[in-house]
Short mmCIF file of C-alpha atoms in Angstrom, two decimals:
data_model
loop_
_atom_site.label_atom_id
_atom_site.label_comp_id
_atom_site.label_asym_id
_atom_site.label_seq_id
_atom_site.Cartn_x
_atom_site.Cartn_y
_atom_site.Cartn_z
CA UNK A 1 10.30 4.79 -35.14
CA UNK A 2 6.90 6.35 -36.36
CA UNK A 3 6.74 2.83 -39.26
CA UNK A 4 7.71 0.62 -36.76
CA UNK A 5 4.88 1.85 -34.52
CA UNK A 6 2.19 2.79 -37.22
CA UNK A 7 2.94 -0.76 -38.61
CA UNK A 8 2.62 -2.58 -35.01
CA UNK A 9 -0.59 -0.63 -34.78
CA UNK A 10 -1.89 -1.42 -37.96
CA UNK A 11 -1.20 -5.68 -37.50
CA UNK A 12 2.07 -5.21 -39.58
CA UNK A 13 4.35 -7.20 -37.13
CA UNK A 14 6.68 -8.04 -39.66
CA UNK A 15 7.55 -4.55 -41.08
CA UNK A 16 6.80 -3.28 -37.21
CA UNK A 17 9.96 -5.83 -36.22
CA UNK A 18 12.25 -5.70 -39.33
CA UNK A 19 12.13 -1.70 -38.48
CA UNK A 20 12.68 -2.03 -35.18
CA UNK A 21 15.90 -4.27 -35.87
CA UNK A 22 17.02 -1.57 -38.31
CA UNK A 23 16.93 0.81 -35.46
CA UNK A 24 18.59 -1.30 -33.13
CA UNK A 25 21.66 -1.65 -35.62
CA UNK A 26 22.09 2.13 -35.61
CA UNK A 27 21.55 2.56 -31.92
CA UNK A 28 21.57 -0.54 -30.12
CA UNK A 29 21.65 1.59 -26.74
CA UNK A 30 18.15 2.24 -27.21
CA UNK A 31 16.52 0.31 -24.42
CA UNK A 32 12.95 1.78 -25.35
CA UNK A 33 13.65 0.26 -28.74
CA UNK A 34 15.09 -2.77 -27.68
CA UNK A 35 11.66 -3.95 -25.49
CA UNK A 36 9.52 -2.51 -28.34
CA UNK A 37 11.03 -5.27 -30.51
CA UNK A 38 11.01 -7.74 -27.39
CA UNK A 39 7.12 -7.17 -27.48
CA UNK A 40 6.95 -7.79 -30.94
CA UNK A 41 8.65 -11.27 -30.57
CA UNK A 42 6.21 -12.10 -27.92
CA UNK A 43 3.31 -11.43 -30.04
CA UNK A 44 4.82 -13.34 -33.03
CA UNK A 45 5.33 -16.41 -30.90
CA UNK A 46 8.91 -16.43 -30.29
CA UNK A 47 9.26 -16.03 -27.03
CA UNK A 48 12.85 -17.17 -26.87
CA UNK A 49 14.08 -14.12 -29.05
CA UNK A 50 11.94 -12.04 -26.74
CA UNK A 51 13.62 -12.66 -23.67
CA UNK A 52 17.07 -12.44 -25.24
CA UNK A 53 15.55 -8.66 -26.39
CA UNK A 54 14.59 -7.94 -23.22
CA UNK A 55 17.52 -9.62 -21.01
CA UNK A 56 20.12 -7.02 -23.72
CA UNK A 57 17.77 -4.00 -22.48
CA UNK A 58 18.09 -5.01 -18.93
CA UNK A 59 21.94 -5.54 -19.22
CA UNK A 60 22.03 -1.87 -20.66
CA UNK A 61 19.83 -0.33 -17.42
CA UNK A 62 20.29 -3.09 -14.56
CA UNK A 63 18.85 -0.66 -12.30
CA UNK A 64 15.78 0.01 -13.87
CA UNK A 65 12.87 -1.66 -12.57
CA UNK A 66 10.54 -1.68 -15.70
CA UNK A 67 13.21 -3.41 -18.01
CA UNK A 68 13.61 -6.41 -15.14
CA UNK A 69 9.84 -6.66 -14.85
CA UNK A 70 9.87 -7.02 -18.79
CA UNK A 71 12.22 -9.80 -18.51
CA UNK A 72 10.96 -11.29 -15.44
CA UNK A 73 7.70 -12.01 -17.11
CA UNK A 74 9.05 -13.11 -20.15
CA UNK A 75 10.79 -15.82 -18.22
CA UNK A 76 7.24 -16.72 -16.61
CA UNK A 77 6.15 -17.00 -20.31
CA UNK A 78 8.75 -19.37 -21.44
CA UNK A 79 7.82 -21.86 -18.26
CA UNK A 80 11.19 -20.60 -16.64
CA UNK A 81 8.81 -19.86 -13.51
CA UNK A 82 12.56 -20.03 -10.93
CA UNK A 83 14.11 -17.45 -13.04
CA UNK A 84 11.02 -15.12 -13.48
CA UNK A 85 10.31 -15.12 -9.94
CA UNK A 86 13.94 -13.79 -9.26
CA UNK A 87 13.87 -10.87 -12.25
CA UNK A 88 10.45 -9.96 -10.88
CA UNK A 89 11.69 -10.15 -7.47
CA UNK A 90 14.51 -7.99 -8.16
CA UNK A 91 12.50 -5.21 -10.14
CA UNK A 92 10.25 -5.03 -6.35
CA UNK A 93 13.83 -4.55 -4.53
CA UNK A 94 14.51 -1.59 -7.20
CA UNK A 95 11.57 0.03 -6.61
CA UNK A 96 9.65 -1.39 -3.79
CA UNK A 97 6.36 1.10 -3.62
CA UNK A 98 5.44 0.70 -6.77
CA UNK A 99 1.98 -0.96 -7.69
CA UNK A 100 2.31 -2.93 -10.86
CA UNK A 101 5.48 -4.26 -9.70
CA UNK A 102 3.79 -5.37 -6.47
CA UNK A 103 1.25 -7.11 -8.79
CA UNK A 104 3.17 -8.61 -11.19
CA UNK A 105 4.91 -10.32 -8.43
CA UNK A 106 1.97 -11.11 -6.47
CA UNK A 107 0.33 -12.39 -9.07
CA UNK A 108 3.03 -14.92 -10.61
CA UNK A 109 3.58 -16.30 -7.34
CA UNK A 110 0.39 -17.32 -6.66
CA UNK A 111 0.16 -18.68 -10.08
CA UNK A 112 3.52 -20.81 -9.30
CA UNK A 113 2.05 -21.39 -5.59
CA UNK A 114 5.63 -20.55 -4.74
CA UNK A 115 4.45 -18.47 -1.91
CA UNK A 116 1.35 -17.51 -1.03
CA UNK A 117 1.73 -15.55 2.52
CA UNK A 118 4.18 -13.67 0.09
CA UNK A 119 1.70 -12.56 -2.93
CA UNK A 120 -0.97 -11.90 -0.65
CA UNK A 121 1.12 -9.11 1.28
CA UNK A 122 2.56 -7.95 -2.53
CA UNK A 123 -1.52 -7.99 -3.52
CA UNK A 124 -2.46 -6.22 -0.60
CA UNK A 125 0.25 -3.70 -0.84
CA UNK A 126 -0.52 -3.01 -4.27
CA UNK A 127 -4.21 -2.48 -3.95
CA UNK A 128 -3.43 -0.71 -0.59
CA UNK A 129 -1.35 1.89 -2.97
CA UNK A 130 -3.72 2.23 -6.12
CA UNK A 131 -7.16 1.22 -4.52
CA UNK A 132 -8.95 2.16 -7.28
CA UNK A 133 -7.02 -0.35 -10.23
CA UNK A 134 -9.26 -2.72 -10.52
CA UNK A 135 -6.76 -5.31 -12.10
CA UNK A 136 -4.56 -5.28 -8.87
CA UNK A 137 -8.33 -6.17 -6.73
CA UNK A 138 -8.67 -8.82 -9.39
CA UNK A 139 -5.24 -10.12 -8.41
CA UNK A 140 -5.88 -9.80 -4.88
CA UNK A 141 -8.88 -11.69 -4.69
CA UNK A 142 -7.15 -14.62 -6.98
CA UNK A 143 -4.56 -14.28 -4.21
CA UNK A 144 -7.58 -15.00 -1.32
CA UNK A 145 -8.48 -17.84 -3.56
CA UNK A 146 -5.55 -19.78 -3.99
CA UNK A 147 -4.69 -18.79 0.00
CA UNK A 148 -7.89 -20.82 1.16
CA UNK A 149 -9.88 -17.54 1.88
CA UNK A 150 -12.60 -17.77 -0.72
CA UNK A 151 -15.47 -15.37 1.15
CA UNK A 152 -12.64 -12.52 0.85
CA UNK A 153 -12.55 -13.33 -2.69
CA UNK A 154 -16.14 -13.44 -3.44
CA UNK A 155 -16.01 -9.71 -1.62
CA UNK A 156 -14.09 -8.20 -3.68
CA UNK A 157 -14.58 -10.16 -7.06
CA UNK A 158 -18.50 -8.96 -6.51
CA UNK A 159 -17.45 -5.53 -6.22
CA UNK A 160 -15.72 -5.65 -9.34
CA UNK A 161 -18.57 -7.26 -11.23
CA UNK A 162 -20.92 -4.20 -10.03
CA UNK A 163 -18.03 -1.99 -10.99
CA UNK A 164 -17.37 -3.39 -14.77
CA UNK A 165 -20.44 -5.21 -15.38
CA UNK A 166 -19.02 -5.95 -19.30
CA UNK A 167 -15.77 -7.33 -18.29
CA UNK A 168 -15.40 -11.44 -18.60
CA UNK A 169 -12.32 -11.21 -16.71
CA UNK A 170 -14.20 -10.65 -13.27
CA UNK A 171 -17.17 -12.61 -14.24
CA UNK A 172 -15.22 -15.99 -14.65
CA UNK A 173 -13.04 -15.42 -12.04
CA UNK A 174 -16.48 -14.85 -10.00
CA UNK A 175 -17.51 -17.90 -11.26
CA UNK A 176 -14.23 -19.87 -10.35
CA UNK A 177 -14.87 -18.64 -6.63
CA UNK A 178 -18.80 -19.93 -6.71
CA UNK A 179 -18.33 -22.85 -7.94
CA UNK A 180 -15.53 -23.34 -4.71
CA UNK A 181 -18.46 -22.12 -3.02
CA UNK A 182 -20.73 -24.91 -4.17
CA UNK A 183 -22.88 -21.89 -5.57
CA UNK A 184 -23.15 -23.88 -9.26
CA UNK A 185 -26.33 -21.92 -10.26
CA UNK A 186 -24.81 -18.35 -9.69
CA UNK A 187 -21.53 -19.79 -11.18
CA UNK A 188 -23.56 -20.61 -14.55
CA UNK A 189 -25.42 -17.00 -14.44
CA UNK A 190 -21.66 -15.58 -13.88
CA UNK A 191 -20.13 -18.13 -17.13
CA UNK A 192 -22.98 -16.96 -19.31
CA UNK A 193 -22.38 -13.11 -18.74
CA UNK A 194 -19.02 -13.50 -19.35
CA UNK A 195 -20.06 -15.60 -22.76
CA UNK A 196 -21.89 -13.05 -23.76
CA UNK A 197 -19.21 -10.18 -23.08
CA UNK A 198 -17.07 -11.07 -25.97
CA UNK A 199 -14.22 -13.10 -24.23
CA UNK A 200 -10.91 -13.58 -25.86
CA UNK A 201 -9.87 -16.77 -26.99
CA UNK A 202 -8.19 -17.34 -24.00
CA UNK A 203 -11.00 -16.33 -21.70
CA UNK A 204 -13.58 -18.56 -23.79
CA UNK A 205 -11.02 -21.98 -22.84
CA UNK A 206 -11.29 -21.07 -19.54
CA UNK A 207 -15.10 -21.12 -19.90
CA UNK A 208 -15.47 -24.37 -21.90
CA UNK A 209 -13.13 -26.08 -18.76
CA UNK A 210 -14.99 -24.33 -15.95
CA UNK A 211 -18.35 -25.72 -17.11
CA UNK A 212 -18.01 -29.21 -16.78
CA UNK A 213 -17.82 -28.36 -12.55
CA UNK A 214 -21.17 -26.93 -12.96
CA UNK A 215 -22.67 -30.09 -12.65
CA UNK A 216 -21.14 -31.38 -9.91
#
């Protein structure tokens, strides 16, 4: 276990997941193990082999909340957005008062658009329960977005910005919300911070596709 996870640590996914498999041949009960290797997968790409990974953990412990979360959002991964909204569904019915289940859920269905009087209760639980996480805010102000209630968003999307000034996150999803606003100018100063912040890859496409509404 201590290779598998020096090796994950150290960029080794290959070792990390050949260990891991090794493990999970001698004690395939090993549910810890068995979403260890199902986060491998995911990072490798194969996102197929990580739900199967996850899905045998969650067989093993049906009633544990974590391991259906783990599976639910797999299944969001892999575009199977009817089948992830049930797992993550289900891991909220296991354990309904607790916050990053709330926002998992909340989150995903606003995503999907599935149902949005729905997420923003989850969001609003969730924040109501942890107010100081400031991913679950971020979440429920994405929430108010997609819901047609952008000042709430702007609220508490400024709040984070003042909050963690360095984070590119909050800053582009400020800048989402200003430029619904018609506020292109303070969407720009927003984009730029965020530039400048070190965004990941990810982060940086959302950038490049936000900019061309900046001159509208």
């Amino acid at each position: 276990t201590l290779l598998a996870s020096t090796a994950a640590q150290a960029g080794d996914l290959d070792l990390a997941l050949s260990t891991a498999q090794a493990i999970a041949h001698d004690y395939p009960q090993d549910t810890d193990n068995l979403v260890f290797i199902g986060q491998l997968q995911d990072q490798k790409g194969q996102i197929d082999q990580a739900i199967a990974s996850f899905d045998k953990a969650r067989q093993l412990a049906p009633k544990d909340a974590m391991l259906v979360a783990h599976y639910g959002l797999a299944l969001m991964q892999a575009g199977r957005a009817q089948e992830g909204i049930a797992a993550l569904r289900e891991s909220v019915k296991l354990q309904p008062d607790t916050p990053v289940l709330l926002n998992n859920l909340a989150w995903n269905l606003a995503e999907t658009g599935a149902n949005l009087d729905e997420a923003l209760a989850l969001a609003q639980r969730a924040v109501q329960l942890e107010p100081a996480n400031s991913a679950f805010n971020d979440t429920l102000a994405m929430v108010y977005l997609k819901a047609g209630k952008p000042d709430s968003a702007l609220q508490v999307l400024q709040g984070l910005v003042r909050k963690e000034p360095n984070s590119p996150t909050y800053r582009i999803h400020l800048a989402r919300v200003l430029i619904g606003l018609g506020q292109q100018p303070k969407a720009r100063t927003e984009l730029d911070a965020a530039t400048r912040n070190r965004p990941t890859p990810a982060e940086s496409d959302e950038i490049r596709k936000l900019l061309p509404s900046l001159a509208k």
